[in-house]
């Protein structure tokens, strides 16, 4: 089976700034794949290349077996796109938004009417089909965006920050629908996100930082890269404490934003030893299981939300 997305040595530059730096990536057909990274990490650039809106500087890309540069029309027919920025005409009803979108894909007549009814039903908007979208909540508008993206029965759904502006209930609805599309119709979803809880729901993830791909795997596989529990220590001098812990316990901690992070199996047993040994220099200690943000910190040396130098 052909991969839904294949990216090889993909590089893109805006002048002297490199937004993507030699990215290699494969997304299998029928999976929910997440691209996780901080704002400015290169996610939107890759999204725009895959959706045929941007020609890469170097490298190659295949989307549903086609080249987005030389076969843009074939790619556009194979994909559905839900952009981060709203694309609805708020002065039109939900049905009218889908109708005009369908015309762009050559749909008309009874076929378009049936597809419109089916998609509005899928996203739970049949009873509100003839209401103006300017009267909808953010969650309902997002549902219309999804219906638009799926109107022409794409094989691949591209979603840029799909939960932006949604309340928790609306986020759950979006994810329930993406899982149904995967399980019942084999639709592949490729989404960008900066939300950890959203990334946890993906079948597989790629971590992107400053244009570089730093890791790929399932959420559990990525978290398994952490060697045990995460101990976070606030100290008067984190760097000095790092050296003292290395000398006393032969543990290599990591100083991030003036905080010492230590990976240690059975962390609950080690914390009392740590506090007893360095009580005067420690201000606070916290213990937790590994998260995706811990994986990101381990691989990049900075927090997910910190600005790269």
Short mmCIF file of C-alpha atoms in Angstrom, two decimals:
data_model
loop_
_atom_site.label_atom_id
_atom_site.label_comp_id
_atom_site.label_asym_id
_atom_site.label_seq_id
_atom_site.Cartn_x
_atom_site.Cartn_y
_atom_site.Cartn_z
CA UNK A 1 0.00 0.00 0.00
CA UNK A 2 1.29 3.46 -0.96
CA UNK A 3 2.11 5.72 1.98
CA UNK A 4 -0.19 8.70 2.35
CA UNK A 5 2.80 11.04 2.75
CA UNK A 6 6.46 10.56 1.86
CA UNK A 7 8.99 13.32 2.53
CA UNK A 8 12.68 13.01 1.66
CA UNK A 9 15.46 15.49 2.54
CA UNK A 10 12.88 18.27 2.53
CA UNK A 11 14.33 21.75 3.04
CA UNK A 12 12.72 25.15 2.80
CA UNK A 13 14.23 28.58 3.34
CA UNK A 14 12.73 32.04 3.67
CA UNK A 15 15.67 34.16 2.64
CA UNK A 16 18.45 33.29 5.06
CA UNK A 17 16.14 31.60 7.57
CA UNK A 18 15.80 27.82 7.30
CA UNK A 19 12.27 26.72 8.22
CA UNK A 20 12.73 23.03 7.32
CA UNK A 21 16.13 21.35 7.41
CA UNK A 22 16.44 17.99 5.63
CA UNK A 23 13.24 16.41 6.93
CA UNK A 24 12.58 12.70 6.18
CA UNK A 25 9.12 11.39 7.03
CA UNK A 26 6.60 8.70 6.06
CA UNK A 27 2.93 8.59 7.03
CA UNK A 28 1.15 5.30 6.48
CA UNK A 29 -2.30 5.08 4.92
CA UNK A 30 -5.10 4.98 7.47
CA UNK A 31 -3.31 6.44 10.50
CA UNK A 32 -3.74 9.59 12.55
CA UNK A 33 -0.32 11.22 12.41
CA UNK A 34 0.62 14.27 14.46
CA UNK A 35 3.34 16.84 13.87
CA UNK A 36 4.19 18.25 17.29
CA UNK A 37 6.35 21.29 17.81
CA UNK A 38 6.47 24.82 19.23
CA UNK A 39 5.30 27.80 17.21
CA UNK A 40 7.97 28.68 14.67
CA UNK A 41 9.31 25.12 14.55
CA UNK A 42 8.41 24.51 10.91
CA UNK A 43 5.01 22.80 11.22
CA UNK A 44 3.03 25.27 9.12
CA UNK A 45 5.69 25.37 6.41
CA UNK A 46 5.49 21.59 6.00
CA UNK A 47 1.68 21.79 6.03
CA UNK A 48 1.72 24.37 3.24
CA UNK A 49 4.08 22.26 1.13
CA UNK A 50 1.92 19.15 1.50
CA UNK A 51 -1.21 21.11 0.58
CA UNK A 52 0.45 22.44 -2.64
CA UNK A 53 0.56 26.05 -1.40
CA UNK A 54 4.35 26.28 -1.20
CA UNK A 55 7.15 24.93 -3.38
CA UNK A 56 10.04 23.54 -1.30
CA UNK A 57 13.57 24.82 -1.74
CA UNK A 58 15.07 21.32 -1.85
CA UNK A 59 14.03 17.70 -1.44
CA UNK A 60 11.07 15.67 -2.64
CA UNK A 61 7.51 15.03 -1.46
CA UNK A 62 4.81 12.55 -2.42
CA UNK A 63 1.21 12.97 -1.27
CA UNK A 64 -1.09 10.00 -2.03
CA UNK A 65 1.48 8.94 -4.62
CA UNK A 66 1.70 12.31 -6.40
CA UNK A 67 4.20 15.18 -6.46
CA UNK A 68 2.62 18.36 -4.96
CA UNK A 69 4.72 20.52 -7.31
CA UNK A 70 4.34 18.81 -10.70
CA UNK A 71 1.00 17.10 -9.99
CA UNK A 72 -0.71 19.72 -7.85
CA UNK A 73 -4.19 19.13 -9.27
CA UNK A 74 -4.04 15.40 -8.56
CA UNK A 75 -2.88 16.09 -5.00
CA UNK A 76 -5.66 18.61 -4.42
CA UNK A 77 -8.28 16.09 -5.46
CA UNK A 78 -6.84 13.50 -3.09
CA UNK A 79 -6.67 15.71 0.01
CA UNK A 80 -9.05 17.62 2.22
CA UNK A 81 -7.68 20.64 4.07
CA UNK A 82 -8.79 22.26 7.32
CA UNK A 83 -6.73 25.39 7.89
CA UNK A 84 -6.02 26.94 11.27
CA UNK A 85 -7.54 30.24 10.13
CA UNK A 86 -11.31 30.06 9.54
CA UNK A 87 -12.30 29.77 5.88
CA UNK A 88 -16.08 30.00 6.19
CA UNK A 89 -18.21 32.74 4.66
CA UNK A 90 -20.09 33.84 7.75
CA UNK A 91 -22.84 35.45 5.68
CA UNK A 92 -23.75 32.05 4.22
CA UNK A 93 -25.53 29.13 5.85
CA UNK A 94 -23.72 25.89 6.63
CA UNK A 95 -25.34 24.28 3.58
CA UNK A 96 -24.38 27.19 1.31
CA UNK A 97 -20.75 27.03 2.47
CA UNK A 98 -20.57 23.36 1.51
CA UNK A 99 -22.40 23.94 -1.78
CA UNK A 100 -19.93 26.57 -3.00
CA UNK A 101 -16.99 24.47 -1.81
CA UNK A 102 -18.34 21.50 -3.77
CA UNK A 103 -18.43 23.57 -6.95
CA UNK A 104 -14.64 23.96 -6.68
CA UNK A 105 -14.33 20.18 -6.98
CA UNK A 106 -16.75 19.83 -9.87
CA UNK A 107 -19.65 18.60 -7.77
CA UNK A 108 -23.16 19.68 -8.71
CA UNK A 109 -26.79 18.66 -8.82
CA UNK A 110 -28.09 15.66 -6.92
CA UNK A 111 -24.61 14.33 -6.16
CA UNK A 112 -23.65 17.57 -4.43
CA UNK A 113 -26.94 17.71 -2.52
CA UNK A 114 -26.52 14.15 -1.25
CA UNK A 115 -22.90 14.70 -0.25
CA UNK A 116 -23.81 17.94 1.53
CA UNK A 117 -26.62 16.28 3.48
CA UNK A 118 -24.39 13.34 4.37
CA UNK A 119 -21.53 15.51 5.63
CA UNK A 120 -23.75 17.84 7.65
CA UNK A 121 -25.30 14.75 9.23
CA UNK A 122 -21.87 13.33 9.98
CA UNK A 123 -20.86 16.41 11.96
CA UNK A 124 -24.25 16.69 13.69
CA UNK A 125 -25.49 19.80 11.91
CA UNK A 126 -28.45 18.49 9.89
CA UNK A 127 -30.96 20.48 11.94
CA UNK A 128 -28.91 23.66 11.64
CA UNK A 129 -27.96 23.35 7.99
CA UNK A 130 -29.88 26.46 6.97
CA UNK A 131 -28.63 28.72 9.74
CA UNK A 132 -26.00 31.38 9.08
CA UNK A 133 -22.56 30.34 10.26
CA UNK A 134 -22.00 33.77 11.84
CA UNK A 135 -24.48 32.62 14.50
CA UNK A 136 -22.50 29.44 15.26
CA UNK A 137 -20.12 28.91 18.15
CA UNK A 138 -16.45 28.28 17.44
CA UNK A 139 -16.98 24.54 17.86
CA UNK A 140 -19.88 24.43 15.40
CA UNK A 141 -17.92 26.45 12.84
CA UNK A 142 -15.08 23.96 13.18
CA UNK A 143 -17.52 21.18 12.38
CA UNK A 144 -18.53 22.97 9.19
CA UNK A 145 -14.82 23.31 8.30
CA UNK A 146 -14.43 19.55 8.73
CA UNK A 147 -17.51 18.87 6.60
CA UNK A 148 -16.04 21.08 3.86
CA UNK A 149 -12.72 19.29 3.98
CA UNK A 150 -14.39 15.89 3.62
CA UNK A 151 -17.06 16.82 1.08
CA UNK A 152 -15.20 15.38 -1.95
CA UNK A 153 -14.24 12.14 -0.13
CA UNK A 154 -10.47 12.73 0.20
CA UNK A 155 -8.00 9.95 1.01
CA UNK A 156 -5.93 12.27 3.21
CA UNK A 157 -7.17 14.95 5.60
CA UNK A 158 -4.70 17.73 6.46
CA UNK A 159 -5.53 19.68 9.62
CA UNK A 160 -3.55 22.69 10.85
CA UNK A 161 -4.04 23.05 14.63
CA UNK A 162 -7.55 21.50 14.49
CA UNK A 163 -8.45 22.32 18.12
CA UNK A 164 -7.63 26.03 17.93
CA UNK A 165 -10.37 28.04 19.65
CA UNK A 166 -12.42 24.99 20.68
CA UNK A 167 -13.73 24.21 24.14
CA UNK A 168 -12.93 20.76 25.63
CA UNK A 169 -16.27 19.28 24.51
CA UNK A 170 -15.78 20.41 20.93
CA UNK A 171 -12.22 19.02 20.94
CA UNK A 172 -13.55 15.61 21.98
CA UNK A 173 -16.10 15.73 19.16
CA UNK A 174 -13.40 16.46 16.58
CA UNK A 175 -11.28 13.55 17.78
CA UNK A 176 -14.19 11.14 17.90
CA UNK A 177 -14.88 12.01 14.27
CA UNK A 178 -11.24 11.59 13.17
CA UNK A 179 -11.14 8.16 14.81
CA UNK A 180 -14.37 7.15 13.05
CA UNK A 181 -12.94 8.23 9.70
CA UNK A 182 -9.83 6.14 10.33
CA UNK A 183 -11.66 3.05 11.58
CA UNK A 184 -14.63 2.99 9.20
CA UNK A 185 -13.27 4.52 5.99
CA UNK A 186 -9.49 4.26 6.24
CA UNK A 187 -9.02 8.03 5.90
CA UNK A 188 -5.54 9.23 6.87
CA UNK A 189 -5.35 12.34 9.08
CA UNK A 190 -2.17 14.44 9.21
CA UNK A 191 -2.37 17.22 11.76
CA UNK A 192 -0.10 19.86 13.23
CA UNK A 193 -0.41 20.69 16.91
CA UNK A 194 1.34 22.33 19.84
CA UNK A 195 -1.05 20.74 22.38
CA UNK A 196 0.38 17.80 24.35
CA UNK A 197 -3.02 16.29 25.14
CA UNK A 198 -3.88 16.31 21.44
CA UNK A 199 -0.56 14.74 20.49
CA UNK A 200 -1.19 11.90 22.97
CA UNK A 201 -4.21 10.79 20.90
CA UNK A 202 -2.28 10.33 17.65
CA UNK A 203 -1.30 6.88 16.37
CA UNK A 204 2.20 8.21 15.69
CA UNK A 205 4.02 11.50 16.19
CA UNK A 206 6.92 13.45 14.75
CA UNK A 207 8.66 16.02 16.96
CA UNK A 208 9.82 19.05 15.01
CA UNK A 209 12.07 21.75 16.43
CA UNK A 210 13.73 24.64 14.59
CA UNK A 211 13.04 22.91 11.29
CA UNK A 212 14.66 19.61 12.28
CA UNK A 213 12.91 16.30 12.86
CA UNK A 214 14.13 15.13 16.26
CA UNK A 215 12.04 11.96 16.83
CA UNK A 216 9.24 9.82 15.35
CA UNK A 217 7.15 7.13 17.05
CA UNK A 218 3.99 6.35 18.95
CA UNK A 219 3.40 8.47 22.07
CA UNK A 220 4.31 5.50 24.28
CA UNK A 221 7.45 4.72 22.27
CA UNK A 222 8.63 8.30 22.61
CA UNK A 223 7.98 8.43 26.35
CA UNK A 224 9.79 5.09 26.78
CA UNK A 225 12.98 6.89 25.71
CA UNK A 226 13.04 8.54 29.14
CA UNK A 227 15.07 6.51 31.62
CA UNK A 228 12.57 6.32 34.46
CA UNK A 229 10.73 9.00 36.44
CA UNK A 230 11.33 12.72 36.03
CA UNK A 231 12.63 14.56 39.09
CA UNK A 232 12.55 18.36 38.81
CA UNK A 233 14.58 20.35 41.29
CA UNK A 234 14.41 24.08 41.98
CA UNK A 235 17.70 25.16 43.55
CA UNK A 236 19.68 28.25 44.46
CA UNK A 237 22.30 27.22 41.89
CA UNK A 238 21.05 24.50 39.54
CA UNK A 239 24.36 24.18 37.71
CA UNK A 240 26.31 23.69 40.92
CA UNK A 241 23.77 21.15 42.12
CA UNK A 242 24.06 19.33 38.80
CA UNK A 243 27.79 18.83 39.40
CA UNK A 244 27.29 17.79 43.01
CA UNK A 245 24.65 15.19 42.07
CA UNK A 246 26.94 13.81 39.37
CA UNK A 247 29.78 13.45 41.88
CA UNK A 248 27.65 12.01 44.71
CA UNK A 249 25.25 9.73 42.80
CA UNK A 250 26.89 9.37 39.36
CA UNK A 251 23.78 10.78 37.70
CA UNK A 252 23.88 13.18 34.76
CA UNK A 253 21.09 15.70 35.23
CA UNK A 254 20.07 18.37 32.75
CA UNK A 255 19.78 22.08 33.57
CA UNK A 256 16.88 23.68 31.73
CA UNK A 257 15.76 27.26 32.50
CA UNK A 258 17.68 27.25 35.82
CA UNK A 259 15.97 24.02 36.88
CA UNK A 260 17.69 20.65 37.32
CA UNK A 261 15.97 17.67 35.66
CA UNK A 262 16.99 14.14 36.63
CA UNK A 263 15.79 10.91 34.98
CA UNK A 264 15.81 8.04 37.46
CA UNK A 265 14.00 4.72 37.80
CA UNK A 266 12.07 4.43 41.08
CA UNK A 267 12.31 8.15 41.57
CA UNK A 268 10.18 8.04 44.72
CA UNK A 269 12.97 6.14 46.46
CA UNK A 270 15.70 8.48 45.22
CA UNK A 271 14.05 11.79 46.18
CA UNK A 272 14.58 11.34 49.97
CA UNK A 273 18.27 10.57 49.37
CA UNK A 274 18.61 13.66 47.18
CA UNK A 275 16.94 15.96 49.71
CA UNK A 276 18.95 14.57 52.60
CA UNK A 277 22.22 15.04 50.72
CA UNK A 278 21.54 18.61 49.50
CA UNK A 279 18.86 19.99 51.79
CA UNK A 280 20.49 23.42 52.10
CA UNK A 281 20.67 24.04 48.35
CA UNK A 282 17.26 22.66 47.30
CA UNK A 283 14.20 24.91 47.26
CA UNK A 284 11.63 22.41 45.93
CA UNK A 285 11.40 18.95 44.35
CA UNK A 286 8.68 17.43 42.17
CA UNK A 287 8.31 13.90 40.82
CA UNK A 288 6.34 12.73 37.80
CA UNK A 289 6.02 10.13 35.07
CA UNK A 290 7.53 11.00 31.67
CA UNK A 291 5.47 13.20 29.35
CA UNK A 292 5.92 14.15 25.72
CA UNK A 293 7.26 17.49 26.88
CA UNK A 294 9.95 15.65 28.86
CA UNK A 295 10.92 13.83 25.65
CA UNK A 296 11.11 17.17 23.84
CA UNK A 297 13.30 18.68 26.58
CA UNK A 298 15.61 15.67 26.58
CA UNK A 299 16.10 15.81 22.81
CA UNK A 300 16.36 19.58 22.32
CA UNK A 301 17.73 20.89 25.60
CA UNK A 302 14.99 23.50 26.00
CA UNK A 303 11.37 23.58 27.09
CA UNK A 304 8.58 23.31 24.58
CA UNK A 305 7.43 26.89 25.10
CA UNK A 306 10.85 28.57 25.45
CA UNK A 307 12.09 30.73 22.59
CA UNK A 308 15.06 29.22 20.72
CA UNK A 309 18.18 31.36 20.78
#
